[in-house]
Short mmCIF file of C-alpha atoms and ligand atoms in Angstrom, two decimals:
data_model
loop_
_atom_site.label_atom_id
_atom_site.label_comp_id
_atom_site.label_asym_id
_atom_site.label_seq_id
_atom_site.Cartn_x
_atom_site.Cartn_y
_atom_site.Cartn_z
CA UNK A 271 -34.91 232.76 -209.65
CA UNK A 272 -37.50 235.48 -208.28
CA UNK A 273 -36.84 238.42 -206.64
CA UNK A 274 -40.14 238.41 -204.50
CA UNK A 275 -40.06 237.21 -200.44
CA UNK A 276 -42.80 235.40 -201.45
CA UNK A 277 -42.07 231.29 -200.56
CA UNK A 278 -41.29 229.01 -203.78
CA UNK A 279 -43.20 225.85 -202.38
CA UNK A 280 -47.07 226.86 -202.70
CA UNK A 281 -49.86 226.76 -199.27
CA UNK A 282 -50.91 224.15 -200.14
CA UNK A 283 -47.77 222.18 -199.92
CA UNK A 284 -46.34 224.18 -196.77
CA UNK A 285 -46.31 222.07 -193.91
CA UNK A 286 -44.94 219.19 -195.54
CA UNK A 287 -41.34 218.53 -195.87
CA UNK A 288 -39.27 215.34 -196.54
CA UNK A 289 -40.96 212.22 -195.83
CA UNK A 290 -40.18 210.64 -192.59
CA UNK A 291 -38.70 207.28 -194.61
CA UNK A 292 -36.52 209.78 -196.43
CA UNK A 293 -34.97 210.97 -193.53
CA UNK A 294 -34.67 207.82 -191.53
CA UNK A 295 -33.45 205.74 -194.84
CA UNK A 296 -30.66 208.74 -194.57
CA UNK A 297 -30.05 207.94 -191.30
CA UNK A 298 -29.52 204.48 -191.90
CA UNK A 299 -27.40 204.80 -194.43
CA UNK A 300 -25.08 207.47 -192.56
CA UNK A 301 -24.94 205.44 -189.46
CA UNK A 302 -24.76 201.74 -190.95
CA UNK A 303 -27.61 200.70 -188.48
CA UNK A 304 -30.35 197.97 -189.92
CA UNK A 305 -33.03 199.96 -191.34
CA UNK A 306 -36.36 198.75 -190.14
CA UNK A 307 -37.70 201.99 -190.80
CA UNK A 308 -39.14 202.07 -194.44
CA UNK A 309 -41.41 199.23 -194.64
CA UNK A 310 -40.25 197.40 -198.49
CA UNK A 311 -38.83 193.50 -197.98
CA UNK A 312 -35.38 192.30 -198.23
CA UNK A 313 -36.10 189.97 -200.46
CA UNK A 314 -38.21 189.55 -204.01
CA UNK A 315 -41.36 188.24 -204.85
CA UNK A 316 -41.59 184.81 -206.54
CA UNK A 317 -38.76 183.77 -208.91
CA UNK A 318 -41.37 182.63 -211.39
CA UNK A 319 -43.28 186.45 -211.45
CA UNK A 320 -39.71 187.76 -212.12
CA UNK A 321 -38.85 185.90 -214.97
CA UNK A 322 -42.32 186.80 -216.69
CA UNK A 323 -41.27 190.59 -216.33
CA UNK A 324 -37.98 189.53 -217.56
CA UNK A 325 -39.63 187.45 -220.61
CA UNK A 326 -41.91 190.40 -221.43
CA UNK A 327 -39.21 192.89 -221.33
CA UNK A 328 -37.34 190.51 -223.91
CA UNK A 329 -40.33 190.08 -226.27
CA UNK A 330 -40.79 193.34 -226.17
CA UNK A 331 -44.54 193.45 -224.78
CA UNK A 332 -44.82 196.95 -222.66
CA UNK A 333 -41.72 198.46 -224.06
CA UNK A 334 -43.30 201.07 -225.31
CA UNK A 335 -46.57 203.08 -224.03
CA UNK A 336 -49.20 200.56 -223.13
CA UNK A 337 -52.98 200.92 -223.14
CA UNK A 338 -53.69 204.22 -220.89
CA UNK A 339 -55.86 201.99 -218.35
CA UNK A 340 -53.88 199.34 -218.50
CA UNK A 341 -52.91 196.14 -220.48
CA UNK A 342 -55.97 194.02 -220.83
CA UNK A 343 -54.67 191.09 -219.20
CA UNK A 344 -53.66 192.71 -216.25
CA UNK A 345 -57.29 194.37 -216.02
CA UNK A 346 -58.78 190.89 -216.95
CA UNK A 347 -56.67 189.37 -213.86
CA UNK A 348 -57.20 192.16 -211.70
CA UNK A 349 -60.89 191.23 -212.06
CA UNK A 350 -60.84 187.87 -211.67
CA UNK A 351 -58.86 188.38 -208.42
CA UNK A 352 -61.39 189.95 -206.52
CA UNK A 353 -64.13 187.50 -208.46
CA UNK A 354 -62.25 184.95 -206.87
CA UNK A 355 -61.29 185.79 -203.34
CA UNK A 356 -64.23 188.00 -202.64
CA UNK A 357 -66.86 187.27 -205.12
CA UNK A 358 -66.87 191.25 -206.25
CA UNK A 359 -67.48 191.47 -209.90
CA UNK A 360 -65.95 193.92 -212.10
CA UNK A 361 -65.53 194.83 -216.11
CA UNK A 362 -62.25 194.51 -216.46
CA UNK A 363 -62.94 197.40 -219.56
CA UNK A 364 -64.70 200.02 -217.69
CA UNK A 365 -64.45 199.32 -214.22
CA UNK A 366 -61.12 198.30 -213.64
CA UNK A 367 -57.42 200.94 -213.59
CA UNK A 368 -53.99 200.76 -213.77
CA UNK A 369 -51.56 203.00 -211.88
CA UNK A 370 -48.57 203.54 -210.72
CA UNK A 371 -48.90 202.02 -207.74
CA UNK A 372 -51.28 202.86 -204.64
CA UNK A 373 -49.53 206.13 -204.59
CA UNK A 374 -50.92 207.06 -208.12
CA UNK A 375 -54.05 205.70 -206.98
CA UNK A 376 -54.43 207.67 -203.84
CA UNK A 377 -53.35 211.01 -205.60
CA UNK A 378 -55.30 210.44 -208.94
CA UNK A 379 -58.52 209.47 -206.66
CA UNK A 380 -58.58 212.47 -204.26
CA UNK A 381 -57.69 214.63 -207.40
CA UNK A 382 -60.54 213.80 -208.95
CA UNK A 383 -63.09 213.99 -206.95
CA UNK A 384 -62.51 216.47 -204.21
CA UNK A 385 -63.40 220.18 -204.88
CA UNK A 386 -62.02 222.65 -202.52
CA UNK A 387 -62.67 222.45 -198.86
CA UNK A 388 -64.44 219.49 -198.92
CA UNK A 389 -63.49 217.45 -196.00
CA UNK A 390 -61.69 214.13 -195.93
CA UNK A 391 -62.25 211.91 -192.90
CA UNK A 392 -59.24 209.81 -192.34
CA UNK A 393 -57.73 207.86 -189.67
CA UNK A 394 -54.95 208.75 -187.77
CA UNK A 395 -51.95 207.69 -187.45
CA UNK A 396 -52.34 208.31 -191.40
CA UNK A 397 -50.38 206.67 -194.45
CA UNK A 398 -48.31 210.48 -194.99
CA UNK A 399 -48.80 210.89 -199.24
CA UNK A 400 -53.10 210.83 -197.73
CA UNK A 401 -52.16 214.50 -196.01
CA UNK A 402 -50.15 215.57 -198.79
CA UNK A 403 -52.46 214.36 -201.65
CA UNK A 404 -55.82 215.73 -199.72
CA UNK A 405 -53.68 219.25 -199.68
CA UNK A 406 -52.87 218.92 -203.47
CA UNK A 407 -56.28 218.48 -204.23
CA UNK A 408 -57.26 221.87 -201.87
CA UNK A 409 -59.61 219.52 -199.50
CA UNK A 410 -59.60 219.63 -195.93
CA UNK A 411 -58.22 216.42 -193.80
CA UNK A 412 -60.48 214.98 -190.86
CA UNK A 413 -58.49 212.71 -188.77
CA UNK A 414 -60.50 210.35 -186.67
CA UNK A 415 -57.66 208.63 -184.26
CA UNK A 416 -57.58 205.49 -183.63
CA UNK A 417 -56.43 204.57 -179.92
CA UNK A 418 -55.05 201.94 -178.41
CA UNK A 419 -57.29 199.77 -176.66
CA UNK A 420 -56.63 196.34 -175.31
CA UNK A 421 -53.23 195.56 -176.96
CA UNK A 422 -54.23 196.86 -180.09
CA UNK A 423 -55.32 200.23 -182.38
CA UNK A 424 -59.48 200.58 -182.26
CA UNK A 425 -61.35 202.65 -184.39
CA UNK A 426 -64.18 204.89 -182.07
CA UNK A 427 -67.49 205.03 -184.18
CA UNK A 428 -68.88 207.78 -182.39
CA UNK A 429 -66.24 209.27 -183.20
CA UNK A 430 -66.31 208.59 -186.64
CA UNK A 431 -69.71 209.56 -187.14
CA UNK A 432 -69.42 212.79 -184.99
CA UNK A 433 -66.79 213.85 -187.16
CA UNK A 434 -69.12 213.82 -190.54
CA UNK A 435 -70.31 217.09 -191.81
CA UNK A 436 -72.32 218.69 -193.88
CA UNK A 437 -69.05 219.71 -196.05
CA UNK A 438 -67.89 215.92 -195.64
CA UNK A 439 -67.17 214.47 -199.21
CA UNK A 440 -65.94 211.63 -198.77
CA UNK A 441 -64.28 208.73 -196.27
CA UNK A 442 -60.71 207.22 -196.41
CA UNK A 443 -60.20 204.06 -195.24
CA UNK A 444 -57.00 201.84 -195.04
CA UNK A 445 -57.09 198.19 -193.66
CA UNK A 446 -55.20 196.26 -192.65
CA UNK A 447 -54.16 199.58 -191.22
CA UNK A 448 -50.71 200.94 -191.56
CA UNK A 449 -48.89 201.82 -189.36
CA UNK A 450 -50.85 200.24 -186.46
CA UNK A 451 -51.70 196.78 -187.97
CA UNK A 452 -55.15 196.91 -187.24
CA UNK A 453 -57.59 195.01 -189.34
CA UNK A 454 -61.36 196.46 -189.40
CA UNK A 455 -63.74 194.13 -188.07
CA UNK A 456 -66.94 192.97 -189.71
CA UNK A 457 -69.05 195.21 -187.21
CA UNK A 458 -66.67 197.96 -187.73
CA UNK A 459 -66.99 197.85 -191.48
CA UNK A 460 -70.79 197.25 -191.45
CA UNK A 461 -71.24 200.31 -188.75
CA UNK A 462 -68.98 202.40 -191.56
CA UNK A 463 -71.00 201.64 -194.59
CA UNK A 464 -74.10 202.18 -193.05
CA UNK A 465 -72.37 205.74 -192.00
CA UNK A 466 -71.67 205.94 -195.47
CA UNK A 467 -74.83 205.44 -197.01
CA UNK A 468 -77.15 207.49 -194.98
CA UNK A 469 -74.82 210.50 -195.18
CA UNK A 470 -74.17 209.71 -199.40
CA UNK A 471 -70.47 209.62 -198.93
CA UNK A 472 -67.94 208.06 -201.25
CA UNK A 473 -65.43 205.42 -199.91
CA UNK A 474 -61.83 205.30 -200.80
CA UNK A 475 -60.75 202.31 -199.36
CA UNK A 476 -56.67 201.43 -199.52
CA UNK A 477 -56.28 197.31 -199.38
CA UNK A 478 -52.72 197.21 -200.17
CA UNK A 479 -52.41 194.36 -197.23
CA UNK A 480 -55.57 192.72 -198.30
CA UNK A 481 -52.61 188.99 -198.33
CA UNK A 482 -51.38 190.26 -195.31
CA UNK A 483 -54.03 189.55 -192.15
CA UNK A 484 -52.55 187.10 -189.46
CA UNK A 485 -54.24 184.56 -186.88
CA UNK A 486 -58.05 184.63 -187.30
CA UNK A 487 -58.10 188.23 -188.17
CA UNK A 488 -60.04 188.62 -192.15
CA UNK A 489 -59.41 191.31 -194.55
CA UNK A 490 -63.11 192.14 -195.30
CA UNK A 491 -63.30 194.54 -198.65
CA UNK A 492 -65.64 197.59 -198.10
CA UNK A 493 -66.90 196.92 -201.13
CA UNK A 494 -68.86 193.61 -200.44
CA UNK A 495 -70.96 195.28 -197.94
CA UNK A 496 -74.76 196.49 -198.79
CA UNK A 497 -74.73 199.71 -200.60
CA UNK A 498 -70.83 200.30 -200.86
CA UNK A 499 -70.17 198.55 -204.11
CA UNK A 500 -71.51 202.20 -205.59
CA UNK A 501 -69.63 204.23 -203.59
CA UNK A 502 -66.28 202.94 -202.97
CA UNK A 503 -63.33 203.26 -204.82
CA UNK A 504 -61.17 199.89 -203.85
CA UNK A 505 -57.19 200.09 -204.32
CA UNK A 506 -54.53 197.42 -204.59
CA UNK A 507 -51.21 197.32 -205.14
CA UNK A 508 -48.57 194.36 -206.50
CA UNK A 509 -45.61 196.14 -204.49
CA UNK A 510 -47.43 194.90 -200.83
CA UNK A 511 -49.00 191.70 -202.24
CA UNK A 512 -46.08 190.18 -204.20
CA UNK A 513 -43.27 191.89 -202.57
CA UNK A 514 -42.46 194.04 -205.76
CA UNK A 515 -42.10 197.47 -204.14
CA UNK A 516 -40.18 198.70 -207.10
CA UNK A 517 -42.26 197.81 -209.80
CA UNK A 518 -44.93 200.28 -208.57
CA UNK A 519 -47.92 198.64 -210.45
CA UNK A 520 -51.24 199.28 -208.72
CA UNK A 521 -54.81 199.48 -209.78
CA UNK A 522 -58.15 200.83 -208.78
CA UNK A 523 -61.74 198.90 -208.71
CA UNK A 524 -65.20 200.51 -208.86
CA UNK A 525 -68.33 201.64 -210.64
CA UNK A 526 -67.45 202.94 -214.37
CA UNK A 527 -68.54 206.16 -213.59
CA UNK A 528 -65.82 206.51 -210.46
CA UNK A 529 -63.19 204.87 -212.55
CA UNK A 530 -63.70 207.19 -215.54
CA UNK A 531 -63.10 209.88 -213.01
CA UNK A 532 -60.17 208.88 -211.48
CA UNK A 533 -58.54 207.89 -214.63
CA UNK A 534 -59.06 211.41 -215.98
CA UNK A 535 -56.87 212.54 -213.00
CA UNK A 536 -54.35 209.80 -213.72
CA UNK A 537 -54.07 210.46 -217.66
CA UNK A 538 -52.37 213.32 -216.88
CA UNK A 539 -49.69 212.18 -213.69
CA UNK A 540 -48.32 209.69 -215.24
CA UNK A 541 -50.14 208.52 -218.34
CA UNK A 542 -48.95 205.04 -218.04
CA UNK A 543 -45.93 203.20 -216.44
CA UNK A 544 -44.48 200.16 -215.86
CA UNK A 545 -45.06 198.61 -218.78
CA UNK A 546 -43.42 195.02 -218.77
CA UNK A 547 -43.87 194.80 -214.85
CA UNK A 548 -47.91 194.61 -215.56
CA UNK A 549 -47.44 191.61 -217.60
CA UNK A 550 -45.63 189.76 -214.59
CA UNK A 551 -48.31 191.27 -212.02
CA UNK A 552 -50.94 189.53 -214.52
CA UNK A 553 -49.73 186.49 -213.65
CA UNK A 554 -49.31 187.29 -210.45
CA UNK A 555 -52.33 187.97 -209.52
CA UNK A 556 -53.39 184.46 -211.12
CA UNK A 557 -51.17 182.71 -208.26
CA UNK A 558 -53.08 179.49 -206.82
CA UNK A 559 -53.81 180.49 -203.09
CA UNK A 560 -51.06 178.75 -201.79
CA UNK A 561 -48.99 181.07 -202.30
CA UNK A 562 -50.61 183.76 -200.74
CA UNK A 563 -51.23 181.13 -197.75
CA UNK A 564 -47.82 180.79 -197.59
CA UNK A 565 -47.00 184.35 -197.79
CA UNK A 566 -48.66 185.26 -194.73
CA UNK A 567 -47.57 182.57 -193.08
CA UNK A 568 -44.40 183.40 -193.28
CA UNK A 569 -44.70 187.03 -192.89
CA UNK A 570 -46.80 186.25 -189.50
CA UNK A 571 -43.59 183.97 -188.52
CA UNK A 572 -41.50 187.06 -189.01
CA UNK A 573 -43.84 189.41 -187.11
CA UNK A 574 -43.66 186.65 -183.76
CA UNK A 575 -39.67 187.07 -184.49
CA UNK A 576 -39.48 190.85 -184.00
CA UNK A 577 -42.52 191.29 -181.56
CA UNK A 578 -40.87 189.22 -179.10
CA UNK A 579 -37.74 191.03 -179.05
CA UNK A 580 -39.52 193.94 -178.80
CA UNK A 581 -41.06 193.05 -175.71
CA UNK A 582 -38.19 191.20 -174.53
CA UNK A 583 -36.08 194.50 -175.08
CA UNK A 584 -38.71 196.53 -172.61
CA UNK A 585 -41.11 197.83 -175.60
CA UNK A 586 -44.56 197.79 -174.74
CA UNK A 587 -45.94 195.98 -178.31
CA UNK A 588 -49.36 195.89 -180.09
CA UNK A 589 -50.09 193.32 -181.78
CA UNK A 590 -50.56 193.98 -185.33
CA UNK A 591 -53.02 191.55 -186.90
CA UNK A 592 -52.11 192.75 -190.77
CA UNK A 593 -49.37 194.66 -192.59
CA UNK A 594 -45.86 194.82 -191.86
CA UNK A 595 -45.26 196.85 -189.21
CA UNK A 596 -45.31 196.25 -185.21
CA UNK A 597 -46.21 199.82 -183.46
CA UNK A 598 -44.70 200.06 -179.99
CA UNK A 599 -45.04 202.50 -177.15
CA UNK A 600 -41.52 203.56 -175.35
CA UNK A 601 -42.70 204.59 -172.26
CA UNK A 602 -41.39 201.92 -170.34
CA UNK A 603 -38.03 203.03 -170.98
CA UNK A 604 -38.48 206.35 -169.37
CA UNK A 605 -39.39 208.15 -173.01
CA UNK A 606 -41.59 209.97 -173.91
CA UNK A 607 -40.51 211.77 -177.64
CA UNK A 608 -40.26 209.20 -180.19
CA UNK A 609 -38.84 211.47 -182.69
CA UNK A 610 -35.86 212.24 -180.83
CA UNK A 611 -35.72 208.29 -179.83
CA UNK A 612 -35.56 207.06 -183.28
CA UNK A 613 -32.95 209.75 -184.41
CA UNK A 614 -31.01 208.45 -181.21
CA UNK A 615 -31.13 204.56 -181.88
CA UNK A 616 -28.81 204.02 -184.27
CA UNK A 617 -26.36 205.31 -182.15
CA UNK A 618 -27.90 203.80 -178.81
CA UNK A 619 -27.90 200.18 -180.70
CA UNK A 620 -27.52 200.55 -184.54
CA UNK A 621 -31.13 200.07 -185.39
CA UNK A 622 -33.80 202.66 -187.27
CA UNK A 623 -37.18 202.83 -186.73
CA UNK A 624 -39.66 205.34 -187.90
CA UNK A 625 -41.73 207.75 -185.02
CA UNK A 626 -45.35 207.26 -185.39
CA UNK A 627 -45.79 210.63 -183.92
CA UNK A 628 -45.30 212.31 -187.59
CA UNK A 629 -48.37 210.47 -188.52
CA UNK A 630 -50.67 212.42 -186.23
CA UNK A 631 -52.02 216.11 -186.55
CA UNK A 632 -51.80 215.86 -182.91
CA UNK A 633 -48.25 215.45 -181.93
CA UNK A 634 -49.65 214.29 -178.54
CA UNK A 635 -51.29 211.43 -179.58
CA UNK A 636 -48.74 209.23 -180.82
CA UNK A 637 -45.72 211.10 -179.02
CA UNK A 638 -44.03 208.05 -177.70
CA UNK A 639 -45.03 205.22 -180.37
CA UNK A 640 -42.22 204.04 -182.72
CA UNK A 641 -42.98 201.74 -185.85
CA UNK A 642 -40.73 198.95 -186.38
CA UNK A 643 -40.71 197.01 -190.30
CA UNK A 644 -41.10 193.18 -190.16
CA UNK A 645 -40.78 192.32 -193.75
CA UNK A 646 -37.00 191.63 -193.59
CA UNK A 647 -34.98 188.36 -193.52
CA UNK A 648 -35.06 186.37 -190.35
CA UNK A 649 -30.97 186.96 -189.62
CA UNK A 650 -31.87 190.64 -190.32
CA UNK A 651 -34.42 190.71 -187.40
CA UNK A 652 -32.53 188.13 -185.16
CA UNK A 653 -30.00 190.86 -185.46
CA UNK A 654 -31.91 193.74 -185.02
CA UNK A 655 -34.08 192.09 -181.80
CA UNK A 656 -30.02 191.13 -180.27
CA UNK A 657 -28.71 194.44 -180.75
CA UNK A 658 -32.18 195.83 -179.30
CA UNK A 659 -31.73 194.47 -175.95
CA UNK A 660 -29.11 197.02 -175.25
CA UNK A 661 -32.19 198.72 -174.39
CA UNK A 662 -33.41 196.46 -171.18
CA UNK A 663 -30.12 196.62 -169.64
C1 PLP B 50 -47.00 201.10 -199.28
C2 PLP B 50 -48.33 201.73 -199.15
C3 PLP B 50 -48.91 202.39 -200.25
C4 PLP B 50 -48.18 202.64 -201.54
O1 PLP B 50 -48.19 201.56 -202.40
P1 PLP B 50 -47.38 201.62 -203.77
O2 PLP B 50 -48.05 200.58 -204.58
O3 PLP B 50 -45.95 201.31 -203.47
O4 PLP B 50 -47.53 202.98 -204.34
C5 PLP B 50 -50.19 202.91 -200.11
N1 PLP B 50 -50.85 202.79 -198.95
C6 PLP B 50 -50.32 202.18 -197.87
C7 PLP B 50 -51.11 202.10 -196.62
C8 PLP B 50 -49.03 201.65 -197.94
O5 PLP B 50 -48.49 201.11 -196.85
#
């Protein structure tokens, strides 16, 4: 208790309330509607990376505290995956951390290497814990927006570079893009790393869809292009890439110097977690490339499902080419406020969706776009795309 007026949540952390999946998950759950709002699947990850958590659980590996960067093996694979599908090299001692989850990541990064009122670029619509974690850290956020353009979210690079300054520290990227699906194109990357370099910024670059690109569309890591390998701080995550949401086992990849930094930040969040789950993500993360083939497959199946009810409901759709989310604009239905659409839905037709409009500092730009979750079972979305045609009648 205190007997001051003064407000118990700090400046820093003033504008931000619950999270938008908090509220809509709520919702949900009040209303009984199908939650395509928060975007975690319906259904594990492979039977086979289960039973290894299970097995180390039982034999007692990670029970207790392991190794504060990580267990070894889960470094060592961590390594060899990006050896292996993007010929980056990294010591799995010294350049390689584990964290709980991309969350842990993001916060322990920013933490670590922003001083106050250095600027963040970032795009927006924005991943929400990048506001909140740029405010913990006291920097100052820099959204560039990305529009829609052609069916699809692009990234303006004049605008991007007009928005570096001389207080600019350092550049956070996210693709394949949530929430508007974009993937970063070779020219786009190459444009930002040559951004990068001649204005000596660091790179935090969030892959957690790296397995999650559809059609021709490539996830290309910042990291591989000239001079970035230096600079950028590269984060993963098992929870998007083996459909293990729960576990919360992440890592970061880059120079020893920018590792030793961030883990620093990261000794003192957590410490450690997930102890037996790294074990399974290990092996994981030593999966032949079928079954990432076949993951994407699939979840691109599941993204055709929805985005044709979408449109065939009256939403205008763009077409994500990664993640697992479909963005849609409602103004063909006569709306224009996607906040008060989505709290209406479940009632309208039993269905939640989240409002891209919280992901903006300017509540104009995304004011009618609503975010729709793909990474659900096919009679989940068949239902959800029948019950959403309410909407075209
Ligand atoms: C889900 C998500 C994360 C968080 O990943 P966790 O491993 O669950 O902490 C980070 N960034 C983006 C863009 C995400 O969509």
């Amino acid at each position: 208790m205190t007997s001051s007026t003064r407000p118990l949540l700090n400046r820093r952390l003033a504008e931000f309330g619950t999270t938008i999946f908090a509220e809509m998950s709520a919702l949900a759950l009040r209303t009984g509607a199908i939650n395509l709002g928060q975007g975690f699947p319906d259904t594990d990850g492979p039977e086979e990376i289960r039973e290894a958590a299970v097995r180390a659980l039982r034999d007692g590996r990670g029970n207790q505290y392991p190794p504060g960067p990580g267990i070894p093996e889960l470094r060592a694979a961590v390594a060899a995956h990006q050896e292996r599908r993007y010929g980056l090299s990294y010591d799995p001692d010294a350049e390689v951390l584990v964290t709980a989850g991309a969350t842990e990541a993001i916060a322990a990064t920013l933490l670590a290497l922003l001083e106050p009122d250095d600027e963040v670029i970032a795009f927006e619509p924005y991943y929400d814990s990048y506001a909140a974690c740029i405010a913990m850290a006291g920097g100052t956020r820099v959204p560039v927006t990305l529009r829609p353009y052609e069916g699809s979210f692009r990234l303006d690079l004049d605008e991007l570079r007009a928005a570096v300054t001389d207080r600019t520290r350092l550049l956070l990227i996210n693709t394949p893009h949530n929430p508007t699906g974009t993937v970063l194109t070779r020219a786009e990357l190459t444009a930002i790393a040559e951004l990068a370099v001649e204005r000596d910024l660091l790179v935090v670059t969030d892959e957690v869809y790296e397995h999650l690109v559809f059609d021709d569309a490539e996830h290309l890591p910042l990291a591989t292009f000239p001079g970035m390998r230096e600079r950028t701080v590269t984060i993963g995550s098992a929870g998007k890439s083996f459909s293990f949401t729960g576990w919360k086992v992440g890592w970061v990849t880059s120079t020893q110097e920018l590792v030793t930094a961030v883990r620093t930040a990261k000794q003192y969040l957590t410490y450690v977690s997930a102890g037996p789950f790294q074990y399974a993500v290990a092996e994981a993360l030593r999966l032949p490339d079928a079954y990432f083939d076949s993951f994407r497959a699939d979840l691109q199946r599941k993204r055709d499902l929805l985005g044709d009810g979408l449109r065939a409901a009256g939403f205008e759709v763009y077409q994500p080419q990664g993640t697992y989310f479909i963005t849609t604009d409602i103004t063909p239905f006569g709306d224009k406020d996607a906040y008060a659409f989505c709290r209406a839905l479940p009632e309208r037709c039993g269905v939640v969706a989240i409002p891209n409009s919280v992901f903006y500092d300017d509540p104009n730009a995304g004011r009618s776009q609503v975010r729709f979750a793909f990474c659900k079972k096919d009679d989940v979305l068949a239902e959800a795309t029948s019950r959403l045609q309410r909407l075209a009648s």
